[in-house]
Each structure stands twice: as structure tokens, then as C-alpha cells.
Amino acid sequence: MHVITGLGVGGAETMLASLVKAEIAASQRPIVISLIPGGLVATQLKKAGIDVLDLGMVRGRPGFGSLFRLRSLIRRFRPDVLQSWMYHANLVATGALALSGRRRRTVHYWGLRCSDMDLDAYGWIFRSVVKAGGNFSAWPDAITCNSEAGITVHKALGYRPRRFLLVDNGVDIARFKPNPEARSAVREKFGIGPDTPVIATAARVDPMKDYPNLLAALDRLPQVTAIVMGDGTENLPDSSRLIRLGRCDRVEKVLAAADLVVSASAYG
């Protein structure tokens, strides 16, 4: 059983989708539970025949009802392993598992997917959840991180689990690879010449991702066109050299149009 905060488009959500599809291929029976309803990744998983449920939470409005709904689902499905993803889901899953009476029978792993973070750039609810995670970090059987930096940062935040597990990100090289046909098609669609230098990035608009940094760099490269994908990118300042796609479910096709894939992240 996987429990995640939401199933919009993002790095953790995409990795979860890849993992559960691999579990299906290995004759496992995963179930995915999202705290928040909806999301493009939820739609994709359902189309792939994967069971996806949600707890009906509203973003920014904590509710104890979701805790008891998840408790009921844990009792109903009796998972051997509970993998929670990201801060909010880690706490809700911990409470629900404790209330379910299955804490000794279900192995619980937390998932932490970032490294350094400027907590002052986020609201008080998020800051409180991150800090509360440190207080409860000994409850799961282990905490998985996707980088050594993530382990170091969370130790500094007071996380003291029974053990940290490093699980490196995997990249599907059959999906993300040079694709001349996609390169030509995407460039033609957006009116980009075949010899125009193109950079691309896939990241939501968030203080961590530092889009002002990317836009400042683009201003210094007048010959370059940038393609940006991710929640909120459609609302970035308009520019003839900035193609703003917002959410995008064919990331690999768009990246094939680029000469360089970049990250402007300030931290994390």
C-alpha cells in the first residue's frame, strides 16, 4: 500500500507511478491512496488498471477524518508493507497504522524526497508538519531517501529513525532518450527553428525550483528559447522566447526538443 499527499504531476508522484507499474508487472497487487483527490497521475494510474483511492482532504486544511478513513482502509486491505511518500502522508500513515491495530504486522517505510529546504519560504502548516516528522521519525521501520544529502539534512532537522535507507532515483532510459521525430514535431508545433538553441526544464513553480534564476539566465542568452513544464509555469511572465506549458503528461517528447535540460533549483 502506497500513501502519498497528492497525485498531481511531480517528481515523487512520477516515481511512485513507475514503481507501482513495475509492481504490477512483478505480479504484486499495489494500492495507491492519495490524501487529496484528483491529479493527472491518479488518472494515469487508474487507466493502467491500478487501484487508486483518496481520503478527501483539502489542501491546506488538515482534517482528522482522513486519519480514520485511512485506518479503515488499512484494516480492510491488511497490507504487508505500507510505503508513505512525503511529509504529510508520512504523519497521516503513521497515525492511521497505529490506530489500525496492525502496527506489528505491517512494515512501514517513510519516504523523504528532498534534501536541503528553506522552511521560511513556506507556510506555517508545512513547517509544522516537517518539524513534527522529526518527533515521530522513530515510529516507522525505516525512512527511505533518494540522496545522501537528504539523509544529512533530515538528521540536522532532528529526524532519528531506526535506520535510513538510500534508494537512488531510477531513470527509464527507454523513455528518456534522443528522439529525432519528437524533436522536429515539438519544434514545429511551437514555431522553433531547427537550429535554434533550446533549453528545457520540468518543475513546478515553487521557491525551491527558483524560476527567477532561470528567467534571469534566459535574459542573458538572447539567442536561446526555453520550454518550461510543471504546475504554475503557464503563469510565468510572457516572453516570445519562453514557452510555458503548465502541466504536461508527455515530458519525454518535449525534452527531446531541447539541446540542454536544465535545473535552476536553489536547494532541495
mmCIF file of C-alpha atoms in Angstrom:
data_model
loop_
_atom_site.group_PDB
_atom_site.id
_atom_site.type_symbol
_atom_site.label_atom_id
_atom_site.label_comp_id
_atom_site.label_asym_id
_atom_site.label_seq_id
_atom_site.Cartn_x
_atom_site.Cartn_y
_atom_site.Cartn_z
ATOM 1 C CA MET A 1 0.000 0.000 0.000
ATOM 2 C CA HIS A 2 1.317 3.410 -1.038
ATOM 3 C CA VAL A 3 0.089 6.577 0.677
ATOM 4 C CA ILE A 4 1.005 9.930 -0.849
ATOM 5 C CA THR A 5 -0.021 13.516 -0.209
ATOM 6 C CA GLY A 6 -1.340 14.113 -3.742
ATOM 7 C CA LEU A 7 -1.148 12.759 -7.275
ATOM 8 C CA GLY A 8 -0.548 15.857 -9.332
ATOM 9 C CA VAL A 9 2.460 15.979 -11.627
ATOM 10 C CA GLY A 10 5.740 15.956 -9.710
ATOM 11 C CA GLY A 11 8.915 14.003 -9.154
ATOM 12 C CA ALA A 12 7.687 11.875 -6.246
ATOM 13 C CA GLU A 13 4.356 11.228 -7.928
ATOM 14 C CA THR A 14 6.020 10.171 -11.171
ATOM 15 C CA MET A 15 8.411 7.869 -9.316
ATOM 16 C CA LEU A 16 5.510 6.289 -7.435
ATOM 17 C CA ALA A 17 3.703 5.665 -10.728
ATOM 18 C CA SER A 18 6.770 3.961 -12.195
ATOM 19 C CA LEU A 19 7.180 1.832 -9.086
ATOM 20 C CA VAL A 20 3.595 0.583 -8.883
ATOM 21 C CA LYS A 21 3.567 -0.250 -12.600
ATOM 22 C CA ALA A 22 6.692 -2.337 -12.007
ATOM 23 C CA GLU A 23 4.991 -3.989 -9.041
ATOM 24 C CA ILE A 24 2.042 -4.933 -11.266
ATOM 25 C CA ALA A 25 4.475 -6.417 -13.802
ATOM 26 C CA ALA A 26 6.006 -8.461 -10.971
ATOM 27 C CA SER A 27 2.560 -9.860 -10.041
ATOM 28 C CA GLN A 28 2.225 -7.679 -6.947
ATOM 29 C CA ARG A 29 -1.100 -6.081 -6.015
ATOM 30 C CA PRO A 30 -0.366 -2.464 -5.086
ATOM 31 C CA ILE A 31 -2.979 0.019 -3.987
ATOM 32 C CA VAL A 32 -2.374 3.771 -4.047
ATOM 33 C CA ILE A 33 -4.064 6.134 -1.603
ATOM 34 C CA SER A 34 -3.852 9.900 -2.001
ATOM 35 C CA LEU A 35 -4.699 12.300 0.807
ATOM 36 C CA ILE A 36 -6.003 14.815 -1.749
ATOM 37 C CA PRO A 37 -8.427 13.855 -4.550
ATOM 38 C CA GLY A 38 -7.662 14.138 -8.253
ATOM 39 C CA GLY A 39 -4.470 14.743 -10.180
ATOM 40 C CA LEU A 40 -3.096 13.750 -13.558
ATOM 41 C CA VAL A 41 -1.022 10.891 -12.132
ATOM 42 C CA ALA A 42 -4.136 9.475 -10.443
ATOM 43 C CA THR A 43 -5.871 9.417 -13.828
ATOM 44 C CA GLN A 44 -2.897 7.703 -15.457
ATOM 45 C CA LEU A 45 -2.727 5.039 -12.756
ATOM 46 C CA LYS A 46 -6.431 4.295 -12.994
ATOM 47 C CA LYS A 47 -6.125 3.905 -16.774
ATOM 48 C CA ALA A 48 -3.328 1.397 -16.131
ATOM 49 C CA GLY A 49 -5.704 -0.667 -14.001
ATOM 50 C CA ILE A 50 -4.194 0.268 -10.638
ATOM 51 C CA ASP A 51 -6.470 0.775 -7.642
ATOM 52 C CA VAL A 52 -6.380 4.442 -6.604
ATOM 53 C CA LEU A 53 -8.366 5.816 -3.662
ATOM 54 C CA ASP A 54 -8.332 9.178 -1.912
ATOM 55 C CA LEU A 55 -9.078 10.393 1.607
ATOM 56 C CA GLY A 56 -10.902 13.557 0.552
ATOM 57 C CA MET A 57 -8.562 16.016 2.237
ATOM 58 C CA VAL A 58 -8.500 19.653 1.136
ATOM 59 C CA ARG A 59 -5.040 21.134 0.602
ATOM 60 C CA GLY A 60 -4.117 23.458 3.457
ATOM 61 C CA ARG A 61 -6.953 22.228 5.685
ATOM 62 C CA PRO A 62 -5.884 19.370 7.974
ATOM 63 C CA GLY A 63 -8.701 17.036 8.971
ATOM 64 C CA PHE A 64 -8.826 14.116 11.374
ATOM 65 C CA GLY A 65 -11.442 12.396 9.231
ATOM 66 C CA SER A 66 -8.733 11.358 6.773
ATOM 67 C CA LEU A 67 -6.836 9.645 9.582
ATOM 68 C CA PHE A 68 -9.783 7.399 10.389
ATOM 69 C CA ARG A 69 -10.574 6.755 6.728
ATOM 70 C CA LEU A 70 -7.024 5.535 6.187
ATOM 71 C CA ARG A 71 -7.225 3.429 9.354
ATOM 72 C CA SER A 72 -10.288 1.699 7.891
ATOM 73 C CA LEU A 73 -8.512 1.078 4.583
ATOM 74 C CA ILE A 74 -5.504 -0.438 6.351
ATOM 75 C CA ARG A 75 -7.818 -2.775 8.252
ATOM 76 C CA ARG A 76 -9.655 -3.640 5.041
ATOM 77 C CA PHE A 77 -6.650 -4.360 2.811
ATOM 78 C CA ARG A 78 -4.228 -5.594 5.515
ATOM 79 C CA PRO A 79 -1.061 -4.615 3.620
ATOM 80 C CA ASP A 80 2.216 -6.393 4.237
ATOM 81 C CA VAL A 81 4.078 -3.152 3.528
ATOM 82 C CA LEU A 82 2.955 0.452 3.900
ATOM 83 C CA GLN A 83 5.090 2.968 1.969
ATOM 84 C CA SER A 84 4.211 6.595 2.641
ATOM 85 C CA TRP A 85 5.514 9.413 0.470
ATOM 86 C CA MET A 86 6.389 12.907 1.709
ATOM 87 C CA TYR A 87 5.803 14.747 4.966
ATOM 88 C CA HIS A 88 2.014 14.986 5.297
ATOM 89 C CA ALA A 89 1.413 11.414 4.154
ATOM 90 C CA ASN A 90 4.123 10.107 6.486
ATOM 91 C CA LEU A 91 2.368 11.550 9.534
ATOM 92 C CA VAL A 92 -1.146 10.528 8.495
ATOM 93 C CA ALA A 93 0.002 6.998 7.652
ATOM 94 C CA THR A 94 1.815 6.687 10.981
ATOM 95 C CA GLY A 95 -1.268 7.691 12.952
ATOM 96 C CA ALA A 96 -3.601 5.511 10.901
ATOM 97 C CA LEU A 97 -1.366 2.456 11.210
ATOM 98 C CA ALA A 98 -1.127 2.924 14.987
ATOM 99 C CA LEU A 99 -4.931 3.115 15.249
ATOM 100 C CA SER A 100 -5.485 0.158 12.924
ATOM 101 C CA GLY A 101 -4.054 -2.439 15.282
ATOM 102 C CA ARG A 102 -1.674 -3.654 12.555
ATOM 103 C CA ARG A 103 1.493 -1.886 13.578
ATOM 104 C CA ARG A 104 3.272 -5.160 14.407
ATOM 105 C CA ARG A 105 2.075 -6.893 11.229
ATOM 106 C CA THR A 106 2.578 -4.196 8.588
ATOM 107 C CA VAL A 107 6.076 -2.938 7.810
ATOM 108 C CA HIS A 108 6.041 0.847 7.427
ATOM 109 C CA TYR A 109 8.547 2.885 5.435
ATOM 110 C CA TRP A 110 8.524 6.658 5.247
ATOM 111 C CA GLY A 111 9.655 8.306 2.024
ATOM 112 C CA LEU A 112 11.514 11.635 2.020
ATOM 113 C CA ARG A 113 12.161 13.082 -1.422
ATOM 114 C CA CYS A 114 14.108 16.305 -0.899
ATOM 115 C CA SER A 115 17.389 17.425 0.570
ATOM 116 C CA ASP A 116 18.022 20.989 1.713
ATOM 117 C CA MET A 117 14.966 23.179 2.207
ATOM 118 C CA ASP A 118 14.364 26.813 3.156
ATOM 119 C CA LEU A 119 11.427 26.342 5.520
ATOM 120 C CA ASP A 120 10.969 30.110 5.821
ATOM 121 C CA ALA A 121 9.748 30.131 2.206
ATOM 122 C CA TYR A 122 6.709 28.018 3.138
ATOM 123 C CA GLY A 123 3.614 28.446 5.299
ATOM 124 C CA TRP A 124 3.369 27.610 8.975
ATOM 125 C CA ILE A 125 1.358 24.428 8.394
ATOM 126 C CA PHE A 126 4.055 22.938 6.170
ATOM 127 C CA ARG A 127 6.824 24.000 8.556
ATOM 128 C CA SER A 128 4.946 22.414 11.453
ATOM 129 C CA VAL A 129 4.455 19.154 9.553
ATOM 130 C CA VAL A 130 8.162 18.919 8.659
ATOM 131 C CA LYS A 131 9.181 19.546 12.265
ATOM 132 C CA ALA A 132 6.570 17.128 13.621
ATOM 133 C CA GLY A 133 8.052 14.485 11.351
ATOM 134 C CA GLY A 134 11.239 14.641 13.376
ATOM 135 C CA ASN A 135 9.308 13.926 16.576
ATOM 136 C CA PHE A 136 7.691 10.814 15.091
ATOM 137 C CA SER A 137 10.618 9.665 12.947
ATOM 138 C CA ALA A 138 11.396 6.653 15.151
ATOM 139 C CA TRP A 139 7.954 5.155 14.522
ATOM 140 C CA PRO A 140 8.439 3.737 11.003
ATOM 141 C CA ASP A 141 10.627 0.700 10.435
ATOM 142 C CA ALA A 142 12.893 2.816 8.215
ATOM 143 C CA ILE A 143 12.992 6.075 6.284
ATOM 144 C CA THR A 144 13.899 5.957 2.608
ATOM 145 C CA CYS A 145 15.693 8.904 0.999
ATOM 146 C CA ASN A 146 16.761 9.360 -2.602
ATOM 147 C CA SER A 147 20.058 11.098 -1.799
ATOM 148 C CA GLU A 148 22.818 11.170 0.796
ATOM 149 C CA ALA A 149 22.195 14.915 1.042
ATOM 150 C CA GLY A 150 18.595 14.226 2.022
ATOM 151 C CA ILE A 151 19.730 11.961 4.846
ATOM 152 C CA THR A 152 22.192 14.581 6.119
ATOM 153 C CA VAL A 153 19.644 17.406 6.037
ATOM 154 C CA HIS A 154 16.954 15.438 7.832
ATOM 155 C CA LYS A 155 19.372 14.363 10.537
ATOM 156 C CA ALA A 156 20.035 18.067 11.096
ATOM 157 C CA LEU A 157 16.261 18.651 11.314
ATOM 158 C CA GLY A 158 16.063 16.166 14.169
ATOM 159 C CA TYR A 159 14.971 13.046 12.305
ATOM 160 C CA ARG A 160 16.151 9.988 14.255
ATOM 161 C CA PRO A 161 14.736 6.874 12.583
ATOM 162 C CA ARG A 162 15.647 3.297 13.382
ATOM 163 C CA ARG A 163 17.558 3.432 10.114
ATOM 164 C CA PHE A 164 17.849 5.461 6.923
ATOM 165 C CA LEU A 165 17.780 3.642 3.586
ATOM 166 C CA LEU A 166 19.254 5.224 0.462
ATOM 167 C CA VAL A 167 17.171 4.392 -2.623
ATOM 168 C CA ASP A 168 18.566 6.134 -5.682
ATOM 169 C CA ASN A 169 16.213 7.535 -8.297
ATOM 170 C CA GLY A 170 15.852 5.416 -11.391
ATOM 171 C CA VAL A 171 15.515 6.818 -14.901
ATOM 172 C CA ASP A 172 13.790 4.848 -17.647
ATOM 173 C CA ILE A 173 16.353 5.156 -20.437
ATOM 174 C CA ALA A 174 13.945 3.541 -22.884
ATOM 175 C CA ARG A 175 11.622 6.500 -22.325
ATOM 176 C CA PHE A 176 14.058 9.384 -21.871
ATOM 177 C CA LYS A 177 16.352 9.215 -24.878
ATOM 178 C CA PRO A 178 17.089 11.198 -28.059
ATOM 179 C CA ASN A 179 14.080 11.164 -30.371
ATOM 180 C CA PRO A 180 14.613 12.993 -33.699
ATOM 181 C CA GLU A 181 10.955 12.681 -34.706
ATOM 182 C CA ALA A 182 9.698 14.166 -31.437
ATOM 183 C CA ARG A 183 12.363 16.872 -31.610
ATOM 184 C CA SER A 184 11.173 18.010 -35.041
ATOM 185 C CA ALA A 185 7.473 17.715 -34.183
ATOM 186 C CA VAL A 186 7.695 19.721 -30.954
ATOM 187 C CA ARG A 187 9.825 22.437 -32.518
ATOM 188 C CA GLU A 188 7.431 22.724 -35.454
ATOM 189 C CA LYS A 189 4.432 22.899 -33.116
ATOM 190 C CA PHE A 190 5.877 25.855 -31.206
ATOM 191 C CA GLY A 191 7.459 27.616 -34.169
ATOM 192 C CA ILE A 192 11.045 26.948 -33.130
ATOM 193 C CA GLY A 193 13.620 26.730 -35.896
ATOM 194 C CA PRO A 194 15.677 23.544 -36.290
ATOM 195 C CA ASP A 195 18.908 25.357 -35.402
ATOM 196 C CA THR A 196 17.582 27.495 -32.531
ATOM 197 C CA PRO A 197 19.262 26.629 -29.205
ATOM 198 C CA VAL A 198 16.615 25.312 -26.811
ATOM 199 C CA ILE A 199 16.771 24.644 -23.084
ATOM 200 C CA ALA A 200 14.017 22.861 -21.178
ATOM 201 C CA THR A 201 13.055 22.183 -17.594
ATOM 202 C CA ALA A 202 10.296 20.239 -15.878
ATOM 203 C CA ALA A 203 9.477 21.609 -12.431
ATOM 204 C CA ARG A 204 6.544 23.184 -10.621
ATOM 205 C CA VAL A 205 6.650 26.861 -9.698
ATOM 206 C CA ASP A 206 7.922 26.759 -6.126
ATOM 207 C CA PRO A 207 10.558 28.674 -4.135
ATOM 208 C CA MET A 208 12.749 25.565 -4.240
ATOM 209 C CA LYS A 209 12.747 25.460 -8.054
ATOM 210 C CA ASP A 210 13.844 29.133 -8.343
ATOM 211 C CA TYR A 211 12.281 30.143 -11.653
ATOM 212 C CA PRO A 212 13.513 33.749 -11.202
ATOM 213 C CA ASN A 213 17.024 32.297 -11.513
ATOM 214 C CA LEU A 214 16.117 30.548 -14.775
ATOM 215 C CA LEU A 215 14.444 33.648 -16.220
ATOM 216 C CA ALA A 216 17.443 35.802 -15.293
ATOM 217 C CA ALA A 217 19.726 33.372 -17.124
ATOM 218 C CA LEU A 218 17.417 33.411 -20.154
ATOM 219 C CA ASP A 219 17.630 37.219 -20.275
ATOM 220 C CA ARG A 220 21.399 36.881 -20.693
ATOM 221 C CA LEU A 221 21.026 34.433 -23.595
ATOM 222 C CA PRO A 222 19.040 36.300 -26.277
ATOM 223 C CA GLN A 223 19.575 33.568 -28.877
ATOM 224 C CA VAL A 224 18.063 30.831 -26.656
ATOM 225 C CA THR A 225 14.445 29.662 -26.353
ATOM 226 C CA ALA A 226 13.262 27.953 -23.162
ATOM 227 C CA ILE A 227 10.463 25.425 -22.703
ATOM 228 C CA VAL A 228 9.123 25.117 -19.157
ATOM 229 C CA MET A 229 6.728 22.469 -17.828
ATOM 230 C CA GLY A 230 5.089 21.994 -14.444
ATOM 231 C CA ASP A 231 2.310 23.365 -12.276
ATOM 232 C CA GLY A 232 2.220 27.143 -12.417
ATOM 233 C CA THR A 233 4.595 27.593 -15.352
ATOM 234 C CA GLU A 234 1.689 28.754 -17.502
ATOM 235 C CA ASN A 235 1.542 31.851 -15.283
ATOM 236 C CA LEU A 236 5.192 32.870 -15.639
ATOM 237 C CA PRO A 237 5.869 36.231 -17.346
ATOM 238 C CA ASP A 238 5.082 36.217 -21.046
ATOM 239 C CA SER A 239 8.007 36.179 -23.456
ATOM 240 C CA SER A 240 8.463 35.270 -27.105
ATOM 241 C CA ARG A 241 11.383 33.049 -26.053
ATOM 242 C CA LEU A 242 9.595 31.324 -23.166
ATOM 243 C CA ILE A 243 7.164 28.523 -23.989
ATOM 244 C CA ARG A 244 5.006 27.918 -20.910
ATOM 245 C CA LEU A 245 3.258 24.561 -20.950
ATOM 246 C CA GLY A 246 1.940 24.174 -17.413
ATOM 247 C CA ARG A 247 1.168 20.559 -16.579
ATOM 248 C CA CYS A 248 2.469 18.177 -19.216
ATOM 249 C CA ASP A 249 1.999 14.416 -19.405
ATOM 250 C CA ARG A 250 4.401 13.790 -22.302
ATOM 251 C CA VAL A 251 7.530 15.208 -20.742
ATOM 252 C CA GLU A 252 9.898 12.924 -22.633
ATOM 253 C CA LYS A 253 8.585 14.164 -26.004
ATOM 254 C CA VAL A 254 9.092 17.805 -25.062
ATOM 255 C CA LEU A 255 12.550 17.222 -23.607
ATOM 256 C CA ALA A 256 13.573 15.635 -26.898
ATOM 257 C CA ALA A 257 13.196 19.077 -28.499
ATOM 258 C CA ALA A 258 15.843 20.557 -26.217
ATOM 259 C CA ASP A 259 19.589 20.831 -26.677
ATOM 260 C CA LEU A 260 20.050 21.102 -22.927
ATOM 261 C CA VAL A 261 17.863 20.048 -19.990
ATOM 262 C CA VAL A 262 18.451 22.317 -17.005
ATOM 263 C CA SER A 263 17.616 22.679 -13.327
ATOM 264 C CA ALA A 264 17.583 26.108 -11.711
ATOM 265 C CA SER A 265 16.778 24.837 -8.218
ATOM 266 C CA ALA A 266 18.131 26.936 -5.377
ATOM 267 C CA TYR A 267 18.093 23.998 -2.971
ATOM 268 C CA GLY A 268 16.388 20.651 -2.323
#
